Amino acid sequence: MRILGIDPGLRITGYGVVDIIESQQIYVASGVIRSNSDASLPDRLHTLFTGLCELADLYKPQVAVVEKVFVNVNPQSTLLLGQARGAVLTALTHSGLAVTEYTALQIKQAIVGHGKANKEQVQEMVKRLLKLPAHPSADAADALAAALTHAQSSKLLGALAAKDLPASIFKTRTRKGRTSWK
């Protein structure tokens, strides 16, 4: 399975592509899409949209994973980030991809082991898990971490599904940014 992970942002959107073959996690690509901060908002959103459509066309992932981002300090920043996330989600679904979302807390918990991990800890664990020669940029590392989180979740759910358990146990609910089993 090929997974495209996305760390959305209006100025910088990180991406990471990972192949999952049996139990191996294989690095394919990572980087960032930058929008011109001097450009108009519609032009910046268009840059994100076209960049992500090109990535989906180039790498042909089976699924996309987007980090759910919450910003509460500055309402204007929250609004702009929400618009960037909208462009990201629209580009991915326009490209025919199923999209799964995880909170930053869920991603950090899955990759580092605790939800309060800092950027450097995420970068180090991504480097180790994918056996990279150097640390990816912070935004690319967050996107790769999102992809790896989905790989771990998919593996767990696949193993549980193989046990012929009732479908009702696979349902989760998200409240206040936290996911739990129903």
mmCIF file of C-alpha atoms in Angstrom, residues 4-16 31-33 48 52 55 65-70 81 84-85 88 92 102-104 107-108 119 122 137-147:
data_model
loop_
_atom_site.group_PDB
_atom_site.id
_atom_site.type_symbol
_atom_site.label_atom_id
_atom_site.label_comp_id
_atom_site.label_asym_id
_atom_site.label_seq_id
_atom_site.Cartn_x
_atom_site.Cartn_y
_atom_site.Cartn_z
ATOM 1 C CA LEU A 4 0.545 10.002 1.009
ATOM 2 C CA GLY A 5 0.820 11.908 4.285
ATOM 3 C CA ILE A 6 0.070 15.634 4.443
ATOM 4 C CA ASP A 7 0.897 18.253 7.095
ATOM 5 C CA PRO A 8 -1.274 21.176 5.943
ATOM 6 C CA GLY A 9 -0.289 24.806 6.146
ATOM 7 C CA LEU A 10 -0.966 27.916 4.105
ATOM 8 C CA ARG A 11 2.678 28.972 3.836
ATOM 9 C CA ILE A 12 4.267 25.499 3.900
ATOM 10 C CA THR A 13 2.490 22.179 3.393
ATOM 11 C CA GLY A 14 4.591 19.113 4.113
ATOM 12 C CA TYR A 15 4.149 15.840 2.254
ATOM 13 C CA GLY A 16 5.545 12.363 2.671
ATOM 14 C CA GLY A 31 9.172 17.545 0.769
ATOM 15 C CA VAL A 32 7.122 20.700 0.996
ATOM 16 C CA ILE A 33 4.829 22.785 -1.148
ATOM 17 C CA LEU A 48 -1.713 24.032 -2.724
ATOM 18 C CA LEU A 52 -1.199 18.168 -4.278
ATOM 19 C CA LEU A 55 1.829 14.757 -6.215
ATOM 20 C CA VAL A 65 -3.639 10.959 5.423
ATOM 21 C CA VAL A 66 -4.026 14.535 6.639
ATOM 22 C CA GLU A 67 -3.078 15.882 10.035
ATOM 23 C CA LYS A 68 -5.994 17.567 11.781
ATOM 24 C CA VAL A 69 -4.671 20.903 12.935
ATOM 25 C CA PHE A 70 -6.122 23.020 15.714
ATOM 26 C CA LEU A 81 -5.315 27.317 8.174
ATOM 27 C CA ALA A 84 -5.638 25.696 3.487
ATOM 28 C CA ARG A 85 -6.969 22.402 4.892
ATOM 29 C CA VAL A 88 -5.783 20.121 0.683
ATOM 30 C CA LEU A 92 -6.942 14.836 -2.481
ATOM 31 C CA TYR A 102 -5.481 12.009 12.596
ATOM 32 C CA THR A 103 -4.863 14.659 15.239
ATOM 33 C CA ALA A 104 -1.330 15.758 16.050
ATOM 34 C CA ILE A 107 0.320 10.986 15.425
ATOM 35 C CA LYS A 108 2.830 11.866 18.132
ATOM 36 C CA LYS A 119 9.199 18.532 16.451
ATOM 37 C CA VAL A 122 9.157 13.416 15.670
ATOM 38 C CA SER A 137 12.421 18.976 7.405
ATOM 39 C CA ALA A 138 9.938 19.467 10.240
ATOM 40 C CA ASP A 139 6.941 19.757 7.894
ATOM 41 C CA ALA A 140 7.971 16.735 5.809
ATOM 42 C CA ALA A 141 8.622 14.736 9.007
ATOM 43 C CA ASP A 142 5.125 15.528 10.270
ATOM 44 C CA ALA A 143 3.658 14.347 6.953
ATOM 45 C CA LEU A 144 5.727 11.141 7.009
ATOM 46 C CA ALA A 145 4.661 10.588 10.628
ATOM 47 C CA ALA A 146 1.012 10.891 9.575
ATOM 48 C CA ALA A 147 1.554 8.273 6.861
#
